[in-house]
Every structure is written in structure tokens, then in C-alpha cells.
Amino acid sequence: MGPRGRGVCAPRRGRDVRSLSSLLLLCGLALLAACARDTRPLVVVGSKKFTESVVLGELLTQLAQESGASAVHRAELGGSRILFDALQAGQVDLYPEYTGTLREELLAGEGVRTPAELAAALARRGLRMSAPLGFNNTYAIGVRRETAERLGLRTLTDLARHPELRLGFSNEFMARADGWPALRRRYGLSHADVRGLDHDLAYRGLESGGLDATDLYSTDAEVRRYDLVVLEDDLKHFPDYQAVVLFRADLAARAPAVVAALSRLDGRISEREMVEMNARARLEHEPPGRVAADFLASELGFRAEVREEGWGARVLRATREHLALVGVSLGAAIVVAIPLGVLAARRRRVGQVVLAAVGLVQTVPSLALLVFMIPLLGIGTWPAVVALFLYALLPIVRATHAGLTGLPADVREAAEALGLPPGARLRLVELPMASGAILSGIKTSAVITVGTATLGALIGAGGYGQPILTGIRLADVGLILEGAVPAAVLALAAQGVFELAERWLVPRGLRLGGAER
Amino acid sequence: MLELAGVSKHYGAVEALSGVDLVVPAGQTVALIGPSGCGKSTLLRVLSGLVMPDSGRVRLDGQEVTPASAPALRRRLGFVVQGGGLFPHLTARGNVALMPRYLGWTPERVAARLEALVQLTRFPPDGLERYPVQLSGGQRQRVALMRALMLEPDVLLLDEPLGALDPMTRAELQEDLREVFQRLGKTVVLVTHDLAEAAFFSTRLVLLREGRVVQVGSLNELVEKPVDDFVTRFVRAHRTVPVALAMGGA
Ligand SMILES: Nc1ncnc2c1ncn2[C@@H]1O[C@H](COP(=O)(O)OP(=O)(O)OP(=O)(O)O)[C@@H](O)[C@H]1O
Ligand SMILES: [Mg+2]
């Protein structure tokens, strides 16, 4: 068979498969190389996607490093549920958590009340908890320093003695059953001027003197920023949100020095110190690593080595991670989706099932899909790749199906009448003719995947989502753009590449269109 | 030789063919005529095994056409489907040479066969490298014909091979086609809805109506001895031209 007759598909499909498998091979080798180097115990620290958690994560990482472990920090891994699941699955060895979150959220419904019950519930899951780190990050009422000093306010009971003060609470705090209504009853607060408003507006009100007090979390950076006094909850109304370190019970066997080192943090971090660290990281945008290192130096007297990544290196790494996420998931999706599309076009019944199934995946919110992956695949690159792969299927399957079923009837009949068997008809006639449709499906998938991959950072897959996530956490537009702009450029580039590919892959006779008819 | 015996085929409530009996001896040309939707294309599909009849039997040179035998038999048929069915992603050469290349013919053999067909169908040789969209309607018909003839089939099934052409080109192609049939001595079943064209190619016209064979015979027989009123009306609809042709062609 001559080179012309073979059609356009066969050799190029081969090329796709080859480049995909070499990519997979590379990933595998990189993984092996990373594993082979180190004989120190590997300890994975996790943190949630807010500043305090990231700073504490850095602190734990440096402490583990100091205790002779090879520690990595999987920073900004979404919310509590993701971390808790990852810890149980062994994807993470330790992370900072709050007793209140454990009681009210993660172990809700188990009726955990006492510390002993809490420890038992954790032990059932193969987990342990450190002693409290010292600060309690719970709901609190903050008052302007000037007001507090003038009236001698120290506790919430003191607040009850001054009903003339103007209070402004976040809408959430006003609405929650355990918020303002319960607080008022507990302390017998009889203030007349109480407003529900946006949190930012409340801070602005405090700054301008239009308000005297607002609700906040006791270690918020805003406490320092607006120079507030946090009133003591002397009747213990608000639940305890003591910061602790959660870790896997098996860590004691794998890295005993790390577990022992945790005790060095017992009660060492006060609310004031945590506010200070949060303020430095969140308001002054100091790298969390440096903030944590300074604390360790002054409190525990050791000099941790802080790696700081420059702007260029950071973007380069994010680009590499993002390309790997998109490349592997999209490549696999192409390899799987085209045959699925062909199947769907060939068999009506199966086709409907296949189209419905890939369509169903698309209706799962991307964040939810990522979270579903954690129990199956843990955190990091692979669950993100699998989720992205599932998302990338639909446009390609649908385009392949539409491209094949939309072929002119006389052309399909002619191919059959010539005596070509079904496989040859597909390869020589139907796929080349549908190649334009299939490519535009792939193009759509590529653009979607580039965008969705930014969410991968929430489960530790890195990529352009990482600077975006950090930027949101720090309200730093520059940092958000550092992820968003390259992601947009990459999406445009993907589009451009597939438009070029169209010129190269779609047979000339189809591209001529009606122009020369 | 082609044989249909009691062939019926329905699509839902539509009887596309019902109880059709037809024999086409080897080397003969038969013209299928009838109004749109009367089952002409369906009859060709059944003959080629693209569609299996609900009942009745189809035989090609004595061999029964079944789902199992159809793929092999199809290579002994040259089929020009209605509309031509040229592959738009392949050049004229690619279209004609697709099947022999698939079957592993040597390039020399393909080239020699193409050369012969280009002469036979009077196709402009420089058109071979053009894509279907770059060819005229008449040239496309010739490519479809070359593609059907490429494997030297014994039987040709042509579904309106001259549809949608201007009268001049059509007349020219009709001449060329008739010469090809006579020269090659193939068994031909040709579909047309034009009585004049049918008479030009064949003395044996098969008139179909709603899936049934109404009358078989020469144009003269249809004109002189119509079996029913429908035949008369069908002939009358073509009155102006056939008068001259009835004298020359029949
Ligand atoms: N695949 C199909 N599904 C449903 N109905 C069909 C199908 N193929 C043909 N038919 C119906 O069968 C009847 C015969 O169709 P056929 O294509 O054989 O007509 P025809 O004589 O070739 O018409 P024309 O001259 O317009 O090409 C028509 O009523 C048509 O609608
Ligand atoms: Mg027809």
C-alpha cells in the first residue's frame, strides 16, 4: 500500500501513543530517582489553604528536618476534610489541626466531648494528637485598643457593663445559633446598637471609629492590623479551637525523633505570637518559611535553613507541573476517548450509555471530583491527573461520535460498496473525514484541562493553581496573576497548537471546503 | 447473471420492495426506472448485499447473497452509489486507487489500470491529482465510474450515474458510458428516473412503482402496450423527447 492510500491517521496515531508512553516513562524515572537518593525517613507535612495553617506547616517541616527527617511540605491542600482523609490514607504524616474542628466537623456525630474521647476516636483511625500548641483560634470579640483602655475592658463580662458601645458583627456571626444570639444570652448583653455587616466593612468601621467592637478569630492578622484588644471569654462560651498537631500513629515507629520533637512545641505558641506570625505572612507577605524560621530561632533557639524560591524558578516549576498535569491527562483522554467515540458511533445502544456516562462525569463539580479521588488515589499529581482525564473525555468522545455519525450517507455507503471491511473503512475513510471534528473536540478538551488543572493545587498537584491559591490566601493580586496569566497564555497556546495541527492532520481535500467548488 | 426471486424489503410501514422477481442475464444492460421513492436504490442495495431482504432470494452467478458471502461478492461488483460517494479527503487518484492499494496491488499495476481507465472514460489525466471539490460535476461522475471499474468487476450497478448534469454534458457522458458498456460486455443495472436515458442504454426497461415491478419491456412496448394506466401516465410525463428516441433507440 502506497503512502497516499494509507490515509492520514495510522502513522500519526502511532506518534501520539509513542510520545505519551515516553512521557509516562519519564515521570516514572523521575519518581524513581527521587526515591533512591535519601535514606533519612521521609515525612510529609500537610497544611490547609489559609495562612496560619501554612505557617504552622512550615514550622513543622523545619522542625522535622531539624530532627533528622527528610521533610516535605504539601502546602495549601484545600480544606480540613481533604487533609484529614489524606492523613488517614497515609498521603500526609502530620498537619496542624484544631480541636474544635475535630469535634464539630471531622468527628461530628461521634459525640466526642472529653480529651480522652477525642484521643480514643483518633486512635481508632490510627491517628494521634500532640499536646496543645498554646493558642486557641476561636470566635472572639475584638475592641479598639483606645476604647478598651479608656473603659478598662478585659473580658466579655466587662463588655456587658457598657451597653452604650456600638457593635458590628459579620452577617454569619449574626445568623449562627452559636453566634450573637447565644453570646448575648450567655453574657446578658443589652447593647442597642448592633449591626450585621460585611466583615471588611466592620474593620473599616473600627478604623474610622464608627464601631467599637466586632467578631473575629482570635489569631487573625487583623487583630494587629487594626490594633484590637481581644476580650477574654471568661464564661467559656465559645468552643475551644486549640491548635494541635495531628499525626499518624505509625510515625512514632518510622520517625521517632520527629514525634519526640513535637513536644518541644507544647504550649509554646501564644495567641499574640500567632497573630504576629499571621500578620507578617498575610499582611507583609513575608514567605511563611521565613516567618516560621524566625519563630523557631527565637523560641527554640535553632537556625533552620530556609529555601526561598525566586520568581523565575517558581514560575518555571509551576509551568513544568502544569504541563505534566495537562499533558498526561489529555494524552490519556485522547487515547481512550477516540475509541469510545468510535464505539458510540458504531453501536447505538452502547453509544447512548457511553455518552451518558462521560456526560455524567462532567456534571460533577470539579472540586468534588478532586476530593472523591483522595480516598482512591490520595493527594498529589495522580488523583488530579485522573480527575482531569475524566473531564477531558466528554468533548473528545462527543466530537468523535458527531464527526463519524455526521458523515454523508453516500460516502459511507460507497466505502461499504467498495468491499472495504469495517476496520479499513474506519481507518481509510471515516476517521480521516472526521478528523476536523475530532481535533476541535481535542482542542476544547485542552483548553478546559488547562483551566481546570489550576484546581489541582488544592490536592497538592501544584501547577499554576499554586500561586493563585497563595495569592487568594494573601489577597495578593500580583501572585494571583503569576498563576492566572501563564494559565491563560497556555490555554491560548494549546489552542494555537491544535489549529496548526489541524492544518497538518486534516486532509487537504477537506480543508479546501467549498471555496474552489 | 443476477437473479431476484420474490424479494421484499420494508422500512417501518414503507414497502420499499415487495415481491420483486428479476433476472438479468450476463452481458445484458437493464435500466431501472420509476418515480422517486419507488425502490430503485433499494433494489441495487439488495443486489449488492448492502441491505438484506426481509424475504426472497438474491443470487449472483448462482451464488446466494447472504451476510456471510456479501463482502467477498461485493468486490466482483462495481457500484456507483447515488450521489457518487467520492471521498472528499482523497484526490481523484486516491479515490480510484483506494481499493487496489488496500488489496496490495503493486504501484505499477495500479498505474497501468488507471491509465487504461482514464482513456476509457475520457477523464482529463491532469485531474487525477485534484480533490473532488476541485472537479466539475461531469468529472466527478467519471471518477466514480473509474472507481467502480477499477477491480474489473463482472457486474456494474449504477445509481443515477448521470444525475444533476447539464443536458450537453449528460448527452456526452451517456455516449461514453454506452460505449464502455458495449466494449466491456458487463452485466449492468442502471438506475435512472429518465425514460429517454433508460431507452438510450437498454432495450429492457424495468418500471417500478411503490416497490413492485409494474412492467418489463422495451420503450416501444411501454408506449404501445402499457399494462396499466400508471405506465401510460409515466410515459406521457416524458412525452416530448421519447418520441424521437422511440424511433431511434427502440
Ligand atoms: N434506510 C432507510 N430507512 C427508512 N426508509 C428507507 C430507507 N431507505 C429507503 N427507504 C424508503 O424506501 C423507499 C424506497 O427508497 P429508495 O431509496 O429505494 O427510492 P428510489 O427509487 O431510489 O428513489 P429516488 O429516485 O428518489 O432515489 C422510500 O420510500 C424511502 O423513503
Ligand atoms: Mg435512489
PDB file of C-alpha atoms and ligand atoms in Angstrom, chain B residues 11 14 16 35-42 45 82 160, ligand 1:
ATOM      1  CA  TYR B  11     -38.709   0.113   6.320  1.00  0.00           C
ATOM      2  CA  VAL B  14     -42.934   1.602   3.863  1.00  0.00           C
ATOM      3  CA  ALA B  16     -39.505  -0.357  -0.359  1.00  0.00           C
ATOM      4  CA  PRO B  35     -40.749   7.712  -9.783  1.00  0.00           C
ATOM      5  CA  SER B  36     -38.791   8.906  -6.764  1.00  0.00           C
ATOM      6  CA  GLY B  37     -39.106   6.597  -3.768  1.00  0.00           C
ATOM      7  CA  CYS B  38     -40.272   3.589  -5.797  1.00  0.00           C
ATOM      8  CA  GLY B  39     -37.396   1.398  -4.559  1.00  0.00           C
ATOM      9  CA  LYS B  40     -34.739   1.675  -7.276  1.00  0.00           C
ATOM     10  CA  SER B  41     -31.839   2.322  -4.900  1.00  0.00           C
ATOM     11  CA  THR B  42     -33.126  -0.290  -2.503  1.00  0.00           C
ATOM     12  CA  ARG B  45     -28.570  -2.308  -2.343  1.00  0.00           C
ATOM     13  CA  GLN B  82     -26.481   7.665  -5.839  1.00  0.00           C
ATOM     14  CA  GLU B 160     -28.263   7.633 -11.360  1.00  0.00           C
TER      15      GLU B 160
HETATM   16  N1  LIG C   1     -32.690   3.360   5.293  1.00  0.00           N
HETATM   17  C1  LIG C   1     -33.987   3.630   5.115  1.00  0.00           C
HETATM   18  N2  LIG C   1     -34.781   3.823   6.172  1.00  0.00           N
HETATM   19  C2  LIG C   1     -36.098   4.094   6.015  1.00  0.00           C
HETATM   20  N3  LIG C   1     -36.701   4.173   4.856  1.00  0.00           N
HETATM   21  C3  LIG C   1     -35.979   3.978   3.741  1.00  0.00           C
HETATM   22  C4  LIG C   1     -34.577   3.715   3.830  1.00  0.00           C
HETATM   23  N4  LIG C   1     -34.099   3.564   2.573  1.00  0.00           N
HETATM   24  C5  LIG C   1     -35.163   3.753   1.758  1.00  0.00           C
HETATM   25  N5  LIG C   1     -36.288   3.997   2.440  1.00  0.00           N
HETATM   26  C6  LIG C   1     -37.635   4.208   1.890  1.00  0.00           C
HETATM   27  O1  LIG C   1     -37.867   3.197   0.972  1.00  0.00           O
HETATM   28  C7  LIG C   1     -38.499   3.717  -0.200  1.00  0.00           C
HETATM   29  C8  LIG C   1     -37.629   3.413  -1.423  1.00  0.00           C
HETATM   30  O2  LIG C   1     -36.436   4.165  -1.328  1.00  0.00           O
HETATM   31  P1  LIG C   1     -35.342   4.176  -2.486  1.00  0.00           P
HETATM   32  O3  LIG C   1     -34.174   4.934  -1.973  1.00  0.00           O
HETATM   33  O4  LIG C   1     -35.088   2.799  -2.919  1.00  0.00           O
HETATM   34  O5  LIG C   1     -36.086   5.016  -3.604  1.00  0.00           O
HETATM   35  P2  LIG C   1     -35.550   5.421  -5.046  1.00  0.00           P
HETATM   36  O6  LIG C   1     -36.426   4.774  -6.010  1.00  0.00           O
HETATM   37  O7  LIG C   1     -34.112   5.180  -5.141  1.00  0.00           O
HETATM   38  O8  LIG C   1     -35.837   6.990  -5.033  1.00  0.00           O
HETATM   39  P3  LIG C   1     -35.005   8.176  -5.731  1.00  0.00           P
HETATM   40  O9  LIG C   1     -35.308   8.161  -7.173  1.00  0.00           O
HETATM   41  O10 LIG C   1     -35.568   9.403  -5.069  1.00  0.00           O
HETATM   42  O11 LIG C   1     -33.570   7.950  -5.394  1.00  0.00           O
HETATM   43  C9  LIG C   1     -38.675   5.194   0.030  1.00  0.00           C
HETATM   44  O12 LIG C   1     -39.986   5.421   0.474  1.00  0.00           O
HETATM   45  C10 LIG C   1     -37.694   5.514   1.127  1.00  0.00           C
HETATM   46  O13 LIG C   1     -38.178   6.566   1.916  1.00  0.00           O
END
